[in-house]
Structure formats: structure tokens, C-alpha cells
XYZ file of C-alpha atoms in Angstrom:
728
model
C 0.019 -0.291 0.054
C 1.234 3.493 -1.409
C 1.874 5.581 2.035
C 2.083 9.146 0.938
C 3.771 9.728 4.112
C 6.779 7.482 2.587
C 7.152 10.494 -0.550
C 9.935 13.099 0.931
C 11.547 9.971 2.260
C 11.623 8.629 -0.963
C 12.785 12.301 -2.534
C 15.010 12.397 0.049
C 16.369 8.944 -0.948
C 16.447 9.133 -4.662
C 18.168 12.698 -3.926
C 20.933 10.819 -2.283
C 21.110 7.666 -4.950
C 22.539 10.331 -7.312
C 24.499 12.341 -4.466
C 25.941 9.226 -3.815
C 26.613 8.146 -7.773
C 27.891 11.878 -8.525
C 30.420 11.299 -5.046
C 31.162 8.336 -6.514
C 31.815 8.978 -10.109
C 34.449 11.912 -8.709
C 35.874 10.293 -6.008
C 37.062 7.485 -9.116
C 37.130 9.392 -12.105
C 40.604 10.635 -14.401
C 40.360 13.490 -16.797
C 42.651 16.305 -18.186
C 41.985 19.566 -19.490
C 44.474 22.274 -20.896
C 45.817 22.673 -17.508
C 46.607 19.524 -15.995
C 45.394 16.050 -14.869
C 42.283 16.157 -13.207
C 42.063 13.563 -10.540
C 39.231 13.087 -7.864
C 37.642 16.596 -9.514
C 40.543 18.315 -8.765
C 43.533 19.669 -11.152
C 47.217 18.236 -10.279
C 50.773 19.571 -10.735
C 51.251 15.812 -10.623
C 55.325 15.031 -9.751
C 56.274 11.253 -10.750
C 59.603 9.203 -10.476
C 61.159 6.604 -13.010
C 62.073 3.293 -11.038
C 61.726 0.149 -12.797
C 60.575 -3.336 -10.818
C 62.680 -5.331 -12.407
C 66.238 -3.160 -12.024
C 65.822 -3.464 -7.930
C 64.681 -6.826 -5.575
C 60.984 -6.865 -4.556
C 62.411 -6.155 -0.857
C 64.334 -3.350 -2.121
C 60.545 -1.884 -3.044
C 58.970 -0.329 -0.724
C 62.724 1.379 0.604
C 62.370 2.735 -2.752
C 58.741 3.971 -2.995
C 59.054 5.642 0.634
C 62.395 7.584 -0.476
C 60.211 8.594 -3.848
C 57.360 9.628 -1.190
C 59.693 11.495 0.878
C 61.017 13.614 -2.012
C 58.048 14.651 -2.975
C 56.190 12.515 -5.805
C 52.881 11.970 -6.262
C 53.645 9.442 -9.203
C 55.806 6.270 -9.340
C 55.795 5.972 -13.564
C 57.142 2.123 -14.782
C 57.507 0.457 -18.158
C 55.874 -2.830 -18.301
C 58.414 -5.903 -19.782
C 57.139 -7.642 -22.349
C 60.424 -9.972 -22.497
C 60.362 -10.846 -18.878
C 56.948 -11.292 -18.847
C 56.523 -13.740 -21.869
C 59.834 -15.246 -22.489
C 58.211 -18.061 -24.870
C 54.503 -17.501 -26.193
C 51.600 -18.133 -24.449
C 54.029 -18.936 -21.034
C 54.002 -15.305 -18.328
C 56.260 -15.490 -15.714
C 55.205 -12.995 -13.438
C 57.076 -13.571 -10.021
C 59.838 -12.245 -7.928
C 61.343 -9.343 -9.572
C 58.168 -9.532 -12.164
C 55.517 -9.467 -9.593
C 54.455 -6.227 -11.159
C 50.597 -6.192 -9.028
C 52.431 -6.592 -6.396
C 54.500 -3.494 -7.331
C 51.369 -1.634 -7.833
C 49.564 -2.790 -4.241
C 53.182 -1.820 -2.804
C 52.705 2.189 -4.512
C 48.958 2.474 -3.286
C 49.952 1.224 -0.041
C 52.491 4.373 0.017
C 48.858 6.777 -0.581
C 51.270 7.067 -4.049
C 49.070 7.170 -8.132
C 50.909 5.085 -10.621
C 52.016 6.106 -14.983
C 51.461 2.068 -16.754
C 53.325 2.725 -19.327
C 52.464 -0.427 -21.373
C 54.288 0.339 -24.270
C 54.952 -2.954 -25.070
C 58.037 -1.860 -26.934
C 60.095 0.406 -24.297
C 63.337 0.754 -25.193
C 64.598 1.879 -21.365
C 68.109 -0.140 -22.866
C 66.659 -3.269 -22.172
C 67.370 -6.048 -23.820
C 65.613 -6.100 -27.305
C 63.782 -3.219 -26.539
C 61.725 -5.171 -24.383
C 60.382 -7.492 -26.654
C 60.240 -10.926 -26.358
C 63.145 -12.884 -28.924
C 60.775 -15.058 -30.326
C 58.434 -12.320 -31.669
C 61.394 -11.547 -34.521
C 60.491 -14.636 -35.286
C 56.599 -15.054 -36.166
C 56.084 -15.230 -39.245
C 56.037 -12.513 -41.784
C 56.636 -9.661 -39.167
C 57.995 -6.422 -38.788
C 57.811 -4.196 -35.675
C 56.231 -1.416 -35.566
C 54.597 0.050 -38.209
C 51.195 -1.463 -40.333
C 51.966 -5.032 -39.836
C 49.363 -7.944 -39.262
C 51.070 -10.014 -36.887
C 53.320 -7.509 -34.989
C 49.882 -5.490 -34.444
C 47.946 -9.135 -33.104
C 51.340 -9.774 -30.777
C 51.020 -6.107 -29.036
C 47.194 -6.282 -28.784
C 47.003 -9.526 -26.694
C 50.022 -8.612 -24.771
C 48.496 -5.265 -24.189
C 44.704 -6.845 -23.509
C 46.525 -9.017 -20.893
C 48.278 -6.576 -18.655
C 45.282 -4.560 -18.973
C 42.912 -7.395 -18.055
C 45.523 -8.115 -15.222
C 44.755 -4.158 -14.083
C 41.347 -4.839 -14.179
C 40.846 -7.395 -12.299
C 42.622 -6.522 -9.320
C 41.150 -3.759 -9.352
C 44.231 -1.606 -10.063
C 43.151 1.336 -12.232
C 42.407 5.236 -10.373
C 38.055 4.139 -11.827
C 38.423 1.103 -9.725
C 39.633 2.425 -6.688
C 43.195 1.818 -7.682
C 46.521 3.760 -7.846
C 46.753 4.022 -11.928
C 45.885 7.521 -13.278
C 47.765 6.496 -16.649
C 48.979 4.581 -19.225
C 51.312 4.860 -22.301
C 50.898 2.650 -25.529
C 53.963 2.867 -27.569
C 56.958 4.345 -26.573
C 59.448 7.382 -28.751
C 57.509 5.878 -32.264
C 57.301 9.728 -33.417
C 61.151 9.886 -34.829
C 60.390 5.921 -36.005
C 57.337 7.077 -38.046
C 58.151 10.484 -39.638
C 61.978 7.771 -41.328
C 59.417 4.976 -42.310
C 56.218 7.599 -43.533
C 51.967 5.661 -43.888
C 52.410 2.166 -42.453
C 53.807 3.976 -39.330
C 51.527 6.933 -39.388
C 48.426 4.215 -39.495
C 50.206 1.933 -37.139
C 49.924 4.731 -34.870
C 46.491 5.590 -34.857
C 45.365 1.405 -34.992
C 47.928 2.180 -31.474
C 45.747 4.466 -30.448
C 42.878 3.103 -31.007
C 43.472 -0.275 -29.484
C 44.693 0.974 -26.555
C 41.274 3.555 -25.671
C 39.119 0.580 -26.326
C 40.541 -1.168 -23.409
C 38.229 1.521 -21.554
C 40.940 2.060 -18.802
C 38.858 4.086 -17.436
C 42.163 6.718 -17.172
C 44.030 8.994 -19.239
C 46.279 7.411 -22.276
C 49.416 8.805 -23.372
C 51.797 8.982 -25.992
C 55.192 10.540 -25.424
C 57.819 11.988 -28.532
C 54.234 11.544 -30.579
C 53.343 14.782 -32.079
C 50.076 13.584 -34.062
C 48.814 11.433 -31.048
C 45.264 10.810 -32.359
C 42.538 12.357 -29.809
C 41.691 11.288 -27.047
C 45.083 9.974 -26.351
C 47.957 13.401 -24.709
C 50.788 14.023 -26.467
C 54.213 14.249 -23.946
C 57.119 15.176 -24.234
C 61.181 13.595 -23.525
C 64.112 15.108 -23.195
C 66.847 17.560 -21.231
C 64.308 20.589 -21.054
C 60.643 20.736 -22.420
C 59.781 24.031 -21.315
C 59.184 24.577 -25.092
C 57.376 21.775 -25.641
C 53.479 22.277 -26.522
C 50.789 19.151 -26.636
C 48.746 18.852 -30.521
C 45.557 20.578 -29.237
C 44.589 23.531 -26.972
C 42.358 21.136 -24.474
C 45.309 18.633 -23.564
C 47.716 19.609 -20.492
C 51.643 19.532 -20.684
C 52.991 16.427 -19.598
C 56.957 15.867 -19.362
C 57.045 11.796 -19.477
C 60.476 12.204 -19.509
C 63.709 14.196 -17.293
C 66.424 12.332 -17.998
C 68.575 13.015 -15.203
C 71.194 11.753 -15.859
C 72.226 9.352 -18.740
C 72.947 5.502 -19.210
C 76.217 4.249 -18.800
C 77.586 1.554 -22.008
C 80.717 -0.328 -21.164
C 83.375 1.379 -23.393
C 82.252 4.852 -21.938
C 82.603 7.607 -19.431
C 80.055 7.438 -17.401
C 77.175 10.652 -17.195
C 76.106 12.605 -14.182
C 73.715 15.529 -14.781
C 74.452 18.375 -12.081
C 71.711 18.637 -9.722
C 71.128 22.408 -9.859
C 70.148 21.897 -13.663
C 67.426 19.145 -13.027
C 65.856 21.698 -10.243
C 66.229 24.652 -13.118
C 64.677 22.028 -16.202
C 61.756 21.698 -14.104
C 60.808 24.986 -12.802
C 61.479 26.607 -16.328
C 58.861 23.804 -17.638
C 56.258 23.899 -14.733
C 56.520 28.593 -15.879
C 55.835 27.758 -18.841
C 52.668 25.784 -18.314
C 53.766 22.470 -17.526
C 51.863 19.971 -15.117
C 53.257 16.909 -14.956
C 57.032 16.014 -14.502
C 58.791 13.049 -14.448
C 61.926 12.173 -13.527
C 63.372 9.364 -15.583
C 64.847 8.072 -14.142
C 64.433 8.357 -9.883
C 65.669 5.188 -9.230
C 67.644 3.958 -12.065
C 68.796 0.321 -10.239
C 70.670 -2.391 -12.034
C 70.639 -4.365 -15.375
C 70.691 -7.673 -13.804
C 71.238 -10.714 -15.631
C 71.352 -10.439 -19.277
C 69.064 -8.049 -19.356
C 70.448 -4.701 -20.366
C 70.444 -4.222 -23.962
C 72.757 -1.843 -26.243
C 74.886 -3.867 -27.533
C 77.399 -2.645 -24.176
C 75.171 -1.108 -22.437
C 76.642 -1.556 -18.966
C 74.924 -4.007 -15.764
C 74.558 -0.571 -13.861
C 70.911 1.596 -14.515
C 72.112 3.764 -11.844
C 71.968 6.863 -14.229
C 72.843 9.622 -11.855
C 69.133 9.265 -10.346
C 68.142 10.765 -7.158
C 68.260 7.908 -5.563
C 71.066 5.390 -6.366
C 71.706 1.815 -7.963
C 72.184 0.737 -4.260
C 68.703 2.276 -3.160
C 70.472 5.278 -1.299
C 69.758 8.688 -1.735
C 72.065 10.810 -3.786
C 72.510 13.963 -2.353
C 72.670 17.120 -2.606
C 70.777 16.061 -5.472
C 67.428 13.877 -3.858
C 67.256 16.890 -1.078
C 67.236 19.577 -3.676
C 64.729 18.115 -5.496
C 62.292 17.094 -2.714
C 62.728 21.068 -1.901
C 62.114 22.515 -4.974
C 59.009 20.441 -5.118
C 57.611 21.648 -1.882
C 57.920 24.799 -3.349
C 55.618 23.746 -6.181
C 53.712 22.648 -3.959
C 53.193 25.839 -2.138
C 52.355 27.620 -5.692
C 50.004 24.877 -7.457
C 46.462 26.293 -6.314
C 47.569 29.075 -8.375
C 49.765 27.385 -11.200
C 46.755 24.922 -11.564
C 44.211 28.203 -11.382
C 45.688 30.764 -14.252
C 47.838 31.590 -17.092
C 51.041 32.594 -16.237
C 51.730 36.903 -17.474
C 55.314 36.786 -18.427
C 57.155 40.411 -18.014
C 60.976 41.196 -18.862
C 63.060 41.683 -15.795
C 66.434 42.276 -17.452
C 67.831 41.290 -20.847
C 68.255 37.939 -20.060
C 66.022 37.545 -17.154
C 61.886 36.965 -16.675
C 59.260 37.323 -14.718
C 56.548 33.989 -14.814
C 53.144 35.749 -12.437
C 50.756 32.945 -11.833
C 47.528 35.478 -10.382
C 43.970 33.241 -9.724
C 40.858 35.062 -9.346
C 40.388 33.989 -6.181
C 43.359 35.228 -4.967
C 46.780 32.681 -4.755
C 49.885 33.946 -7.025
C 52.920 32.747 -7.206
C 55.749 33.807 -9.685
C 59.050 32.160 -10.878
C 61.473 34.284 -11.488
C 64.176 32.962 -14.377
C 67.402 34.106 -14.606
C 69.085 32.936 -18.085
C 72.405 34.370 -18.141
C 75.186 31.017 -17.897
C 77.926 33.303 -16.762
C 76.728 36.415 -14.495
C 74.679 37.145 -11.409
C 71.398 39.240 -11.374
C 69.169 41.820 -9.300
C 66.254 42.122 -10.390
C 63.250 44.589 -9.573
C 60.112 42.683 -8.932
C 56.805 44.391 -7.336
C 59.112 47.073 -5.331
C 60.966 44.523 -3.850
C 64.605 43.229 -5.060
C 65.826 39.070 -5.331
C 69.618 38.456 -6.394
C 69.365 35.595 -9.043
C 72.228 33.270 -9.200
C 73.148 32.168 -12.908
C 70.470 30.256 -14.641
C 68.284 29.890 -11.974
C 64.108 30.574 -11.196
C 63.372 31.363 -7.963
C 59.874 30.263 -7.135
C 57.998 32.585 -4.908
C 55.045 30.815 -4.129
C 53.218 34.105 -2.772
C 54.417 36.821 -4.691
C 56.417 37.557 -2.840
C 58.599 35.231 -0.807
C 61.757 33.296 -2.562
C 61.433 29.833 -1.369
C 63.770 28.201 -3.371
C 66.604 28.825 -6.119
C 67.324 26.278 -9.006
C 70.769 27.361 -8.326
C 71.227 27.699 -4.468
C 72.003 24.196 -2.972
C 70.605 23.830 0.601
C 71.629 20.229 1.003
C 74.267 18.758 2.439
C 76.606 16.930 -0.425
C 77.400 13.181 0.424
C 80.259 11.197 -1.370
C 79.836 7.955 -1.100
C 82.387 5.073 -0.447
C 82.792 1.101 -0.998
C 84.251 -0.296 2.276
C 85.816 -3.690 1.194
C 83.927 -5.867 4.064
C 85.793 -9.420 2.659
C 89.411 -9.688 0.594
C 90.200 -13.016 1.249
C 88.306 -15.395 -0.410
C 89.354 -18.783 -1.021
C 89.123 -19.415 -5.090
C 88.898 -23.117 -6.664
C 89.121 -22.556 -10.614
C 87.530 -24.678 -13.782
C 88.116 -24.021 -17.293
C 86.033 -23.911 -20.006
C 86.680 -26.699 -22.453
C 86.327 -26.135 -26.484
C 83.472 -27.858 -28.013
C 84.771 -30.122 -30.545
C 82.421 -30.243 -34.077
C 81.989 -33.854 -33.871
C 80.174 -33.355 -30.274
C 76.696 -34.655 -30.423
C 74.665 -32.081 -29.632
C 76.421 -29.530 -32.142
C 74.233 -29.053 -35.826
C 75.886 -28.557 -39.510
C 75.014 -26.083 -41.210
C 76.968 -25.406 -45.413
C 77.333 -21.722 -44.392
C 77.372 -19.568 -41.810
C 74.069 -18.873 -39.809
C 73.402 -15.641 -38.166
C 74.121 -16.431 -34.349
C 70.212 -15.150 -32.523
C 68.787 -17.071 -35.556
C 70.360 -19.960 -33.773
C 70.681 -19.466 -30.363
C 67.460 -17.642 -29.659
C 69.040 -15.464 -27.401
C 69.425 -18.442 -25.263
C 73.008 -17.784 -24.377
C 75.376 -15.008 -25.472
C 77.814 -17.840 -26.553
C 77.368 -19.340 -30.027
C 80.340 -21.655 -31.382
C 81.316 -21.591 -34.810
C 83.690 -24.904 -35.918
C 85.182 -25.862 -39.099
C 88.382 -27.938 -40.427
C 90.703 -26.472 -42.854
C 93.505 -29.165 -44.352
C 96.265 -27.724 -45.355
C 98.353 -29.789 -47.491
C 102.327 -30.652 -46.474
C 103.377 -28.663 -49.358
C 102.013 -25.556 -48.716
C 104.887 -23.066 -48.869
C 104.235 -20.556 -45.846
C 105.064 -24.287 -44.449
C 108.858 -23.557 -45.595
C 109.564 -20.143 -45.542
C 107.796 -19.247 -41.972
C 105.145 -16.365 -43.439
C 101.983 -17.069 -41.385
C 98.931 -17.219 -43.389
C 96.663 -14.110 -42.738
C 92.827 -15.182 -41.161
C 90.045 -12.278 -41.816
C 86.690 -12.332 -40.428
C 84.334 -10.303 -40.267
C 81.103 -10.035 -37.871
C 78.044 -8.259 -37.314
C 79.236 -8.270 -33.343
C 79.541 -8.339 -30.574
C 82.944 -9.784 -29.123
C 84.395 -12.856 -30.842
C 87.675 -15.307 -29.755
C 89.773 -16.621 -32.032
C 90.928 -20.000 -31.641
C 93.443 -22.263 -33.507
C 93.912 -26.398 -32.563
C 92.354 -25.391 -29.557
C 94.729 -22.182 -28.672
C 93.489 -18.764 -28.657
C 94.492 -16.814 -31.396
C 93.106 -13.562 -30.519
C 90.310 -11.756 -29.210
C 88.423 -8.147 -31.056
C 85.338 -6.827 -29.447
C 82.882 -3.608 -30.813
C 80.992 -0.753 -29.233
C 77.441 0.234 -28.828
C 77.877 2.755 -31.432
C 79.553 0.402 -33.951
C 79.347 -3.167 -32.787
C 80.471 -4.811 -35.835
C 84.263 -6.235 -36.063
C 86.819 -7.996 -38.249
C 89.903 -10.181 -36.693
C 92.421 -10.023 -39.304
C 95.901 -12.283 -37.830
C 98.276 -14.801 -38.994
C 97.718 -17.782 -38.153
C 99.724 -20.844 -36.973
C 98.632 -24.057 -39.069
C 100.033 -27.376 -39.456
C 100.528 -29.500 -41.903
C 96.910 -31.420 -42.126
C 93.254 -30.820 -40.535
C 93.241 -27.812 -38.367
C 90.393 -27.263 -35.799
C 89.416 -23.609 -36.530
C 86.548 -23.084 -33.544
C 85.098 -18.913 -33.504
C 83.555 -18.456 -30.231
C 81.283 -15.292 -30.778
C 79.600 -13.867 -28.254
C 76.781 -11.239 -28.337
C 76.539 -8.268 -25.327
C 73.195 -7.201 -25.026
C 70.513 -7.012 -27.853
C 69.395 -3.350 -29.868
C 66.990 -1.698 -27.794
C 66.516 1.413 -30.201
C 65.823 2.131 -34.055
C 64.116 1.504 -36.903
C 63.369 -1.854 -37.085
C 66.346 -3.189 -35.320
C 64.729 -6.942 -35.390
C 66.664 -6.655 -38.738
C 70.051 -6.386 -37.366
C 72.397 -9.111 -36.741
C 74.967 -10.527 -34.855
C 77.180 -13.344 -35.313
C 79.770 -13.975 -37.915
C 78.372 -14.038 -41.054
C 81.425 -13.827 -43.017
C 83.792 -13.971 -45.589
C 86.253 -15.611 -43.815
C 89.414 -15.339 -45.218
C 93.051 -17.363 -45.361
C 95.619 -15.566 -47.131
C 98.195 -16.740 -48.362
C 97.940 -20.023 -48.901
C 99.907 -21.655 -52.748
C 96.384 -20.372 -54.367
C 95.819 -17.504 -52.501
C 93.161 -16.523 -50.256
C 90.955 -19.632 -49.920
C 87.220 -18.105 -48.645
C 86.083 -20.955 -46.020
C 82.474 -19.469 -45.580
C 80.406 -22.033 -47.815
C 81.750 -24.432 -46.507
C 80.593 -26.595 -43.976
C 80.186 -24.992 -40.744
C 78.744 -26.523 -36.813
C 77.138 -24.938 -34.564
C 77.162 -25.078 -30.213
C 75.584 -22.711 -28.183
C 76.137 -21.986 -24.967
C 79.341 -22.492 -22.482
C 80.042 -26.106 -21.600
C 79.716 -24.405 -18.135
C 76.417 -23.161 -18.760
C 74.919 -26.683 -19.899
C 76.202 -27.918 -16.695
C 74.873 -25.273 -14.773
C 78.020 -24.598 -13.204
C 76.437 -21.078 -11.473
C 74.560 -23.205 -9.238
C 75.569 -25.795 -6.297
C 74.365 -29.102 -7.727
C 75.868 -27.959 -10.831
C 78.677 -26.779 -9.691
C 79.534 -30.290 -7.965
C 79.712 -31.810 -10.985
C 83.047 -31.300 -12.589
C 87.007 -30.958 -10.443
C 87.582 -27.453 -9.880
C 91.084 -27.011 -8.794
C 92.772 -24.335 -6.163
C 95.934 -23.062 -4.472
C 99.198 -23.389 -6.703
C 97.047 -24.639 -9.401
C 94.224 -22.001 -9.837
C 94.162 -20.713 -13.050
C 95.314 -17.071 -13.163
C 94.684 -13.944 -16.419
C 93.576 -17.887 -18.626
C 91.102 -16.602 -20.567
C 87.805 -19.326 -20.572
C 87.691 -20.303 -17.031
C 85.374 -20.382 -14.354
C 85.671 -19.203 -10.950
C 84.283 -20.222 -7.735
C 83.969 -19.307 -4.035
C 81.882 -19.535 -0.876
C 81.279 -16.502 1.685
C 79.173 -15.891 4.886
C 76.961 -12.429 4.643
C 78.543 -9.590 6.455
C 76.558 -7.735 9.563
C 74.501 -4.999 8.963
C 72.311 -3.821 6.051
C 74.494 -1.623 4.284
C 74.207 -2.070 -0.008
C 76.951 -4.230 -1.494
C 78.441 -5.154 -4.315
C 81.956 -7.229 -5.485
C 84.864 -5.197 -6.175
C 85.621 -6.861 -9.797
C 88.655 -3.894 -11.260
C 91.046 -7.583 -11.561
C 88.673 -8.795 -14.463
C 88.442 -9.112 -17.956
C 84.475 -9.725 -19.119
C 82.224 -12.160 -18.475
C 79.273 -12.948 -16.235
C 78.633 -13.210 -12.317
C 75.952 -15.009 -9.998
C 75.446 -15.302 -6.310
C 73.698 -18.391 -5.300
C 72.564 -19.118 -9.419
C 71.239 -15.108 -9.552
C 73.155 -13.875 -12.020
C 74.142 -9.921 -10.583
C 75.130 -9.424 -14.651
C 77.750 -9.142 -17.199
C 81.132 -7.798 -15.562
C 82.903 -5.777 -17.833
C 86.215 -4.028 -16.255
C 88.596 -4.337 -18.937
C 86.708 -2.612 -20.709
C 88.299 1.141 -19.920
C 86.250 4.818 -19.966
C 87.087 6.256 -23.507
C 86.226 10.005 -23.794
C 86.420 13.736 -21.980
C 85.890 13.973 -18.543
C 86.483 17.661 -17.956
C 85.035 20.107 -14.575
C 81.588 20.235 -14.409
C 79.901 23.637 -14.289
C 75.417 23.485 -13.402
C 75.071 26.736 -15.870
C 74.507 26.339 -19.760
C 72.470 23.565 -21.621
C 73.227 20.195 -20.720
C 73.770 16.895 -23.073
C 75.055 13.996 -21.883
C 78.452 14.516 -22.832
C 78.594 17.097 -20.280
C 79.851 16.663 -17.170
C 81.402 12.957 -17.788
C 83.253 10.542 -14.701
C 85.587 7.855 -14.364
C 87.934 8.306 -18.498
C 90.289 6.119 -18.435
C 89.183 3.316 -16.016
C 86.582 1.356 -15.632
C 82.995 2.022 -16.933
C 81.877 -0.126 -14.378
C 84.058 -1.375 -11.498
C 81.353 -2.173 -8.730
C 78.604 -4.798 -9.126
C 74.815 -4.557 -7.085
C 74.638 -7.644 -5.115
C 71.189 -7.569 -3.416
C 70.559 -8.177 0.338
C 68.369 -10.364 -0.002
C 70.119 -13.065 -2.586
C 72.200 -14.046 0.282
C 72.049 -16.340 3.074
C 73.496 -15.736 6.704
C 76.913 -18.373 5.894
C 77.967 -21.037 2.535
C 76.733 -18.491 -0.146
C 78.106 -19.287 -3.385
C 80.100 -17.161 -5.750
C 80.933 -17.736 -9.282
C 81.893 -15.905 -12.181
C 82.997 -17.041 -15.317
C 85.585 -15.055 -16.917
C 86.665 -14.333 -20.752
C 88.996 -12.738 -21.005
C 91.235 -13.560 -18.676
C 91.683 -11.918 -14.929
C 93.266 -11.976 -11.317
C 90.114 -13.553 -8.853
C 91.993 -12.953 -6.222
C 91.839 -9.302 -6.628
C 87.924 -9.449 -6.047
C 86.350 -7.667 -2.970
C 83.206 -7.532 -1.484
C 82.598 -4.355 -0.545
C 79.758 -2.294 1.709
C 78.333 0.777 -0.006
C 77.902 3.431 2.928
């Protein structure tokens, strides 16, 4: 029965329902306008930092996230690493360092947002740019273009990640922390190069992503033609002059490079804290509303995850939090103080357009004055040589060269980008274990007659054979020398010439090392050109080709080669020059020590090791092992590998990465002035020294005692020089 007295209560209930649904929609919404990203109905100036979950351990994640929050960040930005998550087609892995959901939930628990860069191409100086190697061998595929097989694989993985996030309710519209996602990555320059197929692919990628209905905005970085509603964003050392491709999109900076990556054989780049702060303040004063530091914590390229080739194992990036998880001062503290000043200015920044006035020949003011009375001013001095005094609103302000002062109330300068109020701290590496007791095992050269060797007429490309299961591929063939060859009598040894696509090559003649050559990041190709000793009869030629990370950037880098592609010739025979490229070659993937799993406890017990006076030193192709106890305390740990050449290191069966201290840093290292436009060639260190001397040993990988340390050394080194150190 209808009770007319219920009517007011029904009205109230309906109003409550309407209000509740409105509140819910506002409290769980992300949108944008020309000024900023809008979260829960509020425009936000967002400060973000990149932390890549596989480049640190899960045990490190909570502290890294806490340090990011204490540093004034609102957002953690990360790529998604396809080749880590789908190592073989349809076989997924989301455990340990690849536990993406756990990482995102830790960010949420800390009260921060997430920008999830799904890609799934990521570049990132990561092996193969994040693509699984199996993808290269899908029939008919061409990467990052209007190609059916590629788009199908890309869409399948993107949908997989989005579905996982939805199932865990991790998008902001579900009450989660993810406020935006990225599709593709820095595709604009590639599109420009390949033309119409690139444009079609861009349009498809944007439509595919938007169609996944995540409820949060999508972005594309370095993509000026990003289709609506996708936001195009800027990457670079400076982005103040960047303009989005529509007036209704916010001005966003997805990668402010806090330093640069290190390459083996290159000097180590650093970027002054003053210049980073200057770049951020300059971006914000020019209507910028989202800044992400790439990297905020760089971390480590564990295992064989480094790209390149020849990208270092350390991905420290001179970031505000160093490779080991410690704040880098004064950078971390200086940026924290900058963030406080920006947050004090936020009410004016999100509600007013800047009025720009000149304060001198190379100085200007940007003033944000809102109708509600909020006011913030940025006073800039672009002069790289001279500090100046400027008058602003009847007050005088000192502006150091190449600096910006922030006045959150248009009166009080609370921060200047060039004035560091934080104490610098130089981290030290303190030895804690110099006395390892080593044992050695000599890697055996395989034979072309080995059962698991593959035979082919002619030379094969390396990754086609290995599928990147190992850095190493043996190329083996026989060369028959007639007893009547003239060089056997006159002593003029024939010249062996080998052309290789890279990245390094060891040449063995009848089991003896005849020479080693290696390339670099800029030019991985190499040539071996040496006179070699051959004997009458059958000679065994064994070439160990070595990959040092697969390329991660470049138009259609999936077509680039590695390994011995030839020709391979012998010059100085009676017949003149003999081309042995097209004869029968045998192939063997990997090292015997890898097949035996010598880096593990069970595998290492399967062979006879020697020690004491029999220990191999300065001998190439040697395995070393020792055990040690974990040092007291909780300081981060590293191995000083300066006495070694090139190879890989394992702790308790887990690879801490490739070591290459034998590759000395070339280039120019000089005085570093913060003022003036920064490039990655400025403020470099380590010239004439190892590009990377220390290699991070995660504490969580250690047991209290009996830890197994295994080193494979290609070039020849002295293991007695290896030292365990604490970073303090």
C-alpha cells in the first residue's frame, strides 16, 4: 500500500542515491583539460619518478617507494617488460622481480599514484627494447609498423596487462592507483622515417588502447600526431618549449633525464642537481603540469637484461636514488625542496595562465594570479655567466646565473634552483671481504663432432641459432693444409680475416686462443685480421661469437644481425686466398659450463675444480667459484671486479649481470659547470678507468653463511683481486 508520508523520504533517498553516484564518479575519476590532469575533480600538478620493478628486488621496493614519497613525488612511473613477462609464447611470468601487481599495490599502500607505460615497446636500454626474442621469428612479422602479425601480438599482450590490472582493481576508476597508461614509446621519429605505414600504426595503436576502456587517460610520448583523446608528451633534458597537439590537452613531460645511461667502454654521465631543478622550474613556469624524472631510481640490469649492445650492468643513471637504493645528495634533497616550493604554488598554477614580463636582458618573471587571490611567481635568470639583482613588485631579488626562484605567494622566494641547501654526501665503497678462497675450472672448447652440435653449409646469423638463450655461439670448421704449402717452409703464417656483425669474438686455432676482438655500442661490427699458425693436415678453427645485449632502439632493429656472417678467408696459401665461409660449419649454443649449470650449487659439484697453486690466473675462458658469509649490517653490497676482464657473475645461482671492467672508459672528462644547456657529453667521469668497477649484490639474495659466488671470465683476470664491499 502506498503511504503518502513516505514521499518525502523517497525523495530524500533518491537525492541521496544521485548524490552518492555523483560523489563516487568524482571520487574515482581521471580526466584532463588544457591545464592539468584532473583526479577526482581536482586539477593536479603531478611530480613523478621512474622506478623499474625488475631493476631492483622486491625486498627493495618498499624503501624505494618510501624514499620517492619523502622526496615529494606523487606518482611512480614504470614500463612493463614484455620479454620478462612472456619469455615464450603464451607462457607468462609474474613472480619475484617481475611481480608487477605486487609492485603497484606497494605504491598504492604508500599513497602514491602509478603511471603504467605498457608500451609494449619500451627501449629503456633493456634487452631487445623489451620485446621477446621469439617475436622476431613469428612468420611475416615486422616490428612497430602496420603489420598484422605484430599488431596481433602487441594487442594480445596489452590486453593481458590491462585485464590483469582490471582484475586486481588497480585503475583509479576502480579505486586503484593507476591514473594513466602509455601505449607505444617514442615512436614519432620512427613514424617520420617509415611514412604511411607508421601513421596507420599510430592511429591503430591509439584506437586499440582507448578501446580497452581503462577509465584513465592514455598518453604517447614523442608522438606529435597522437590521435585524440590520447595526450602527446615530451621526453628530453628540457621540455619548456614543448606544446601539446591540441589546446585542450595538458603539457606533460614523461622523461626528464636525470643523467644518462652508462655504456661499457664509455665514461659515466652525471647531471648537476642545479640544472635538473632549473629544467623543472622552467617547465612549470611555462604551463607544465606533469614532470617525471627518468630515472628516479635506475637500479641494475641483472642477468642478461641489459640492451645495447654494450649497455652496462649498472643502470644508476645518476638518479636521485642511486643504484643501491641510497639517496644521492645533494640531488635527492635539492629536488625534494623544489617539490615543496612547487606544491606551495599549486593553487595558482592550476587556476591561472602565466603573465610573462621582462626583468632584464636575460631575465623574466612568470606570474600566476588566480581570481580567488592565489599568486605564484617564477623569477628566471637565463644568463650562464652572471648573477643579477632584479626588481619585482617593488622588491629586490638576487638571482644566481642559470637559475629560477620560486615565490609561492609572489613575495617570498622560498627556493632557488642554483642554491643548494642540502649537504653533499660522497658514498664510499668499504671492503669487507678480500680473502676469498677460489677454485677454478677451465671451460672446454667443444668439438664439431659433439652430438648436440648443428651442421650447416655456410654461416648462420647468431640469434637465429641461439634465440638469445646464451650470449655465446661456437662456429667450428676444419681447414686442411697440404704438406707442400709454401708458408710451412718460409714461416710466413697465413692471414685469417673474419668479418663479424658483433659483438665480440674469440678465435681458437687447434684449441689455442689466437686473438680476441670486440666492438662497442656505436659500432658493434668487428673484424679479426691476424696471422695464424696452421699445421699440415687438418686444423680445427673454432670461433666463439659473443653477444653483449641485443639492440633496443632504431628503425626495425629486429632486422639487425649478430655473429659471424663472413666472409672468412685465409690469405697466403699456394692457391692465394681461400674463402672458407661457404664450407661446412658446426654450431654449438652456449658454454659447457652453462650446460652444466656451474653457477648453481648442484651444477658446480658436477666437475673437478682446482685450487691453490693449480688455480688458473690471467687465463681466458675460466670459471671460478668460492663461498662466503654475509657481512653484518644492512648496508648495500657490491663486488669490486676491477681485477677481472669480461664475463658474468652469479650469487647463489642468480646472475648479478655481465661484468666488463676490462673495457676502459674513453672520452673527455673535465670540469662540470651546472650552468648552460646540458647534454649527455657534459659532466662525465671515469675517463681512463673501468666504465663499471662495482657490481650490486642484493642483500636479499644472500644466506647468513655459505653463499656461492661463481664468476665466468672470458678475457682472463685475477680472482684474488675480487673484493666484497659495503656502500656507505
